[in-house]
XYZ file of C-alpha atoms in Angstrom:
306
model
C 0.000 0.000 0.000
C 1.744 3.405 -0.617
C 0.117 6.395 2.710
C -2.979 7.126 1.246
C -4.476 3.293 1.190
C -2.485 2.537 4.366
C -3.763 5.276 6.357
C -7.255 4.468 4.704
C -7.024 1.051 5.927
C -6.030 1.567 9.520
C -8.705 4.327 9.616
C -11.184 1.500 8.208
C -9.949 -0.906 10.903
C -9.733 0.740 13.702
C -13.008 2.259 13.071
C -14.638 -1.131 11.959
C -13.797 -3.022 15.175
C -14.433 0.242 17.110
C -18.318 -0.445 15.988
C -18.178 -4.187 16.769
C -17.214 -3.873 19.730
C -19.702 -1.105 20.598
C -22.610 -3.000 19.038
C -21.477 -6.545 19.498
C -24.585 -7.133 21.773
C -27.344 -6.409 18.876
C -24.900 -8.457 16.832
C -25.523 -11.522 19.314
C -29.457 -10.585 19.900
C -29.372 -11.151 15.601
C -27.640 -14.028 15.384
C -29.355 -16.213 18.233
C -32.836 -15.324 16.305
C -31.389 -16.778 13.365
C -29.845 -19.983 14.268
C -32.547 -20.690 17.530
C -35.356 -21.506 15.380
C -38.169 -21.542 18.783
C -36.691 -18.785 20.075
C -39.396 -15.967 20.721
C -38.659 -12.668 18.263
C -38.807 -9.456 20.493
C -37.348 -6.406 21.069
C -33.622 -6.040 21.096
C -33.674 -4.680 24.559
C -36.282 -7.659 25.660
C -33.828 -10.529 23.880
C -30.275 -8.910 25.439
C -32.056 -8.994 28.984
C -33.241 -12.620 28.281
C -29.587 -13.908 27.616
C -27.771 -11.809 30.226
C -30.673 -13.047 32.850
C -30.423 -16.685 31.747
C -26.462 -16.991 30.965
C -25.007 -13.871 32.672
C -23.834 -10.018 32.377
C -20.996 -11.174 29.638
C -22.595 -13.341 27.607
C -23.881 -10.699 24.579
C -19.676 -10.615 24.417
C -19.103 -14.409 24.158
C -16.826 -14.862 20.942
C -15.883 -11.099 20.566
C -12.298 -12.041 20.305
C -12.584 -14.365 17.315
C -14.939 -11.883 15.802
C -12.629 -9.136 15.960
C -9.529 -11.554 14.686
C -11.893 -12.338 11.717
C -12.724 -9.020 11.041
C -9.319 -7.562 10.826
C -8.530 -10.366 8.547
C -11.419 -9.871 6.560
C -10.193 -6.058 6.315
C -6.637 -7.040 5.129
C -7.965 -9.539 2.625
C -10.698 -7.388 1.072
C -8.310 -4.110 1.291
C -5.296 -5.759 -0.394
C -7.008 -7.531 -3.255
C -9.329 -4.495 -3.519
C -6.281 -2.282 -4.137
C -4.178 -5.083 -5.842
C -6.682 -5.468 -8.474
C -7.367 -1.853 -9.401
C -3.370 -1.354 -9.969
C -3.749 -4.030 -12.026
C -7.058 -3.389 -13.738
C -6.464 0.550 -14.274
C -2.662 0.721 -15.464
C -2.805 4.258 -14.358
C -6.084 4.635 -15.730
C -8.848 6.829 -14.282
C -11.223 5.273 -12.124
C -15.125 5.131 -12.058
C -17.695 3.957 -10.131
C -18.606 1.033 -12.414
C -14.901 0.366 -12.147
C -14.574 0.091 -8.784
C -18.061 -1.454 -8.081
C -16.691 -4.542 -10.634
C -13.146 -4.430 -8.465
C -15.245 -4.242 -5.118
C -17.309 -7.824 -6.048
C -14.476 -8.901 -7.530
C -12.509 -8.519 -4.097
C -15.261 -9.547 -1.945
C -15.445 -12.990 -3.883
C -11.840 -13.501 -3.010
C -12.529 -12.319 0.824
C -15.392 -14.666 0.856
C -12.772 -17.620 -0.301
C -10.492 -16.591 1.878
C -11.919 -16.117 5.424
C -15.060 -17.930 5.263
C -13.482 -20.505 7.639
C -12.548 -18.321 10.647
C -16.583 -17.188 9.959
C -17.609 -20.666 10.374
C -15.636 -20.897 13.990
C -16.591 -17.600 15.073
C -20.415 -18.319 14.777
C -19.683 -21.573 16.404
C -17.909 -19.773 19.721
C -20.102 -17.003 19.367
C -22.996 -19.694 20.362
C -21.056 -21.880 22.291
C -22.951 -21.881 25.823
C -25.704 -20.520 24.804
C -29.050 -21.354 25.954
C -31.252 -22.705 23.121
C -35.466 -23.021 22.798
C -34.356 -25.222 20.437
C -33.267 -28.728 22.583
C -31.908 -30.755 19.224
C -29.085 -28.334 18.837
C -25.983 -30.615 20.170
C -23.302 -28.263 22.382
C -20.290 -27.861 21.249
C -16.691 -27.783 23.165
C -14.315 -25.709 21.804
C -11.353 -24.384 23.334
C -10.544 -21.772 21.242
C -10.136 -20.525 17.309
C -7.482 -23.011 16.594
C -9.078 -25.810 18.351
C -12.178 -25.296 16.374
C -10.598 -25.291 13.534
C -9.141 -28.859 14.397
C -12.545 -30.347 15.581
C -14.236 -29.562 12.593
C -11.748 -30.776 9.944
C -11.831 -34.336 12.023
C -15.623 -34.378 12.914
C -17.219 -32.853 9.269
C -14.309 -32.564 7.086
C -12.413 -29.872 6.032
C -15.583 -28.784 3.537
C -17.313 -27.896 6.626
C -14.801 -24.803 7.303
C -16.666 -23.442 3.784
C -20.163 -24.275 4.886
C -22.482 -20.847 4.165
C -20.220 -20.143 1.191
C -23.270 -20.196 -1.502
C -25.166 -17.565 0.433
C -21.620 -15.369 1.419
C -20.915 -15.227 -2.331
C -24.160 -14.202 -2.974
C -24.234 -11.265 -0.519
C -21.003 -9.923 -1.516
C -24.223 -8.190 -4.706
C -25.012 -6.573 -0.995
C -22.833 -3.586 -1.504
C -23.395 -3.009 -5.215
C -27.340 -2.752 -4.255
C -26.036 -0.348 -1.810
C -24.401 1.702 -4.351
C -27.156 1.338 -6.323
C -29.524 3.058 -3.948
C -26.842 5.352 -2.577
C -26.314 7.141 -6.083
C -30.505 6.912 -6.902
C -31.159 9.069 -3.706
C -28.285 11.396 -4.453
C -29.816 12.285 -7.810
C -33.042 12.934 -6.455
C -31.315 14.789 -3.501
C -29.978 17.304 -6.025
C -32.574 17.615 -8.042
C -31.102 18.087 -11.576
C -28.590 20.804 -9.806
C -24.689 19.644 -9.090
C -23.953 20.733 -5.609
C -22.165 19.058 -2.904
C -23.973 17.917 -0.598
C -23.743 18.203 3.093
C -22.178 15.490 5.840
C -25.901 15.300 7.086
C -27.084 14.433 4.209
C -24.663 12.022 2.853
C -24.825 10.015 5.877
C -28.563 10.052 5.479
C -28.858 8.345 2.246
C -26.172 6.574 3.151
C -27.595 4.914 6.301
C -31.631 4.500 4.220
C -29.040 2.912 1.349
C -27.498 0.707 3.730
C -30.589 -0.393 5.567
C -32.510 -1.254 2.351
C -29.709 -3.423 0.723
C -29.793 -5.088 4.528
C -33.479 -5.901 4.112
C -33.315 -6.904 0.810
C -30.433 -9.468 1.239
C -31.345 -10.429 5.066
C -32.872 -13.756 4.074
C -29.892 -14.899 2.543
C -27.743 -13.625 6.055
C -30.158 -16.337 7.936
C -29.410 -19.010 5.657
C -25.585 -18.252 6.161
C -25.684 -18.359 9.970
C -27.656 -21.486 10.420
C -25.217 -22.921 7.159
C -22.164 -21.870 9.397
C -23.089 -23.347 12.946
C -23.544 -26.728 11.015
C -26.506 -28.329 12.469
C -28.282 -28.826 9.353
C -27.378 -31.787 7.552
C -26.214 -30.845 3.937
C -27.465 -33.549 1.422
C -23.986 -35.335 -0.356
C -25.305 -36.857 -3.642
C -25.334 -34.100 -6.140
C -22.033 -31.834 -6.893
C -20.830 -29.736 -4.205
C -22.548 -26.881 -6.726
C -26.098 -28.186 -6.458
C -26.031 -29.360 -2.806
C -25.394 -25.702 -1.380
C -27.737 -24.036 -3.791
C -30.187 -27.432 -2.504
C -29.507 -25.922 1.320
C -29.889 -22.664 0.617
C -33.695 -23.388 -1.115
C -34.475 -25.931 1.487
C -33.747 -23.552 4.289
C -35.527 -20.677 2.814
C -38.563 -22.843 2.316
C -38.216 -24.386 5.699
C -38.216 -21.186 7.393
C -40.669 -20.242 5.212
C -43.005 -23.200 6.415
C -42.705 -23.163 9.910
C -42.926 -19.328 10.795
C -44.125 -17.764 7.726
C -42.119 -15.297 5.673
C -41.385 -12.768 8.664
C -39.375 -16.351 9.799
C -36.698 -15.437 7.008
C -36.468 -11.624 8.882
C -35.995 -12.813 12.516
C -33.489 -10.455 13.867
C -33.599 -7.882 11.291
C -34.126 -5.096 13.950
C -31.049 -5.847 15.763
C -29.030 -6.218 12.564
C -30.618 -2.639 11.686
C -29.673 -0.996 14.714
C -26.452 -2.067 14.173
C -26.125 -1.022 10.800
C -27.223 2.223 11.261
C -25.547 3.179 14.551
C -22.369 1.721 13.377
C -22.478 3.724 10.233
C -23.167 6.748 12.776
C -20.034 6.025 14.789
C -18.200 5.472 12.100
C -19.781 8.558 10.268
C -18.826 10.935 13.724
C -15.264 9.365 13.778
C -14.023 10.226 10.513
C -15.357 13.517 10.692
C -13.447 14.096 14.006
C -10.384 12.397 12.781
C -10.676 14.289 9.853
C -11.300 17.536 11.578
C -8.307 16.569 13.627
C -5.880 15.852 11.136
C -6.564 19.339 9.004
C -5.838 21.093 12.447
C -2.824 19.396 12.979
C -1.344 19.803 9.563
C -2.130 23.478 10.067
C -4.923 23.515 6.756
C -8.189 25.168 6.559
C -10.710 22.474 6.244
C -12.474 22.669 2.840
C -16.031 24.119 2.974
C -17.434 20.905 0.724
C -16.926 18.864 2.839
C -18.934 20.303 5.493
């Protein structure tokens, strides 16, 4: 990376686990819903309460280290093929959106390769204690990332480390629907006129962008958790292909079945709060930072911008 992609990249990782850490609770209210098919949908508040009553004060935190270890490998990944590809791609060349959108898939295909495994343990010790509704989920007994790792190559074969890789590759569209909406509501924004807009504004459509894409593309986010925690039995006589696009159906219509189409959106509220308030935090940091850094270097900060 040469200082402008390095500094963006700390900035992006300090900032991203920052917000996990800060929201990791609605992150655990989310995926319980998911995975713990009888479990009750509430509030956020009403869930959170439920686990810390019935499995103590820490337990929205269980698996935050392996979360965070993921993440900032997931960062690294996506970061230096995102960048590695563009240098490639461009030559020199001037960038556009289309460009980068294509580069941006095209990276998070190789993230999703990459670091779906440490996913696939992370959900597992993420849920490991955890009281279930559901009494056919077996407990698991993991010591650790590593040992994780270990137990599931013996018990389910080193295939299992990729399990929820159909629906991950399919959500890495997520950000291009973003961008999709993103730019729609800045044209209407401006209406016809080119002005910059404000930092209110952009996080505004940023955050309704975000949220939709979420919504759209949530369904497929169930699918992925209850893929990666591995109860569900995956069938093994068609191609490896057709069995995870099987799983992904049969879950989907499952769900579907037994608690109606708001069954595929169980947990959607947490995962919005998160979304949103994280995008706020992160929003409010970089303007600080930013605000900082043109004080420090002794600059007048530009009035677009603002």
């Amino acid at each position: 990376f040469h200082h402008g992609h390095g500094f963006s990249y700390r900035f992006f990782v300090f900032g991203s686990v920052t917000a996990m850490t800060v929201f990791f609770p609605l992150d655990t209210a989310r995926l319980r819903l998911q995975v713990d098919d009888k479990r009750k949908a509430k509030s956020t508040p009403a869930i959170l309460a439920e686990i810390i009553k019935e499995e103590g004060l820490l337990a929205p935190y269980r698996g935050w280290f392996p979360v965070i270890c993921s993440l900032c490998c997931s960062n690294f990944v996506y970061f230096y093929c995102f960048h590695s590809l563009k240098a490639m791609w461009l030559q020199g060349q001037k960038s556009t959106p289309g460009k980068d959108l294509i580069i941006g898939i095209a990276a998070g295909v190789v993230n999703v390769l990459v670091t779906t495994p440490l996913w696939v343990v992370n959900t597992r010790l993420k849920l490991q204690g955890a009281k279930f509704r559901n009494e056919d989920i077996e407990p698991t007994h993991y010591r650790g990332i590593v040992d994780a790792l270990v137990q599931i190559v013996q018990n389910e074969g080193v295939g299992a480390l990729w399990n929820g890789t159909c629906p991950s590759l399919l959500l890495v569209l997520n950000p291009g629907i973003q961008f999709m909406i993103y730019e729609t509501l800045k044209r209407h924004l401006r209406g016809g006129v080119h002005r910059e807009l404000s930092s209110l504004e952009v996080f505004a459509i940023g955050a309704i962008a975000k949220a939709v894409a979420t919504t759209v593309t949530y369904p497929l986010q169930t699918v992925q958790s209850i893929l990666r925690f591995g109860q569900h039995r995956q069938p093994t006589e068609q191609s490896k292909l057709q069995s995870s696009l099987r799983s992904v159906m049969y879950l989907i219509i499952n769900r579907v079945r037994r608690s109606g189409i708001l069954g595929l959106f169980k947990g959607l509220e947490a995962k919005l709060l998160q979304t949103v308030l994280t995008a706020a935090l992160m929003f409010l940091l970089y303007e600080k930072i930013a605000a900082a850094t043109f004080r420090v270097m002794g600059i007048k900060r530009p009035l677009t911008s603002r």
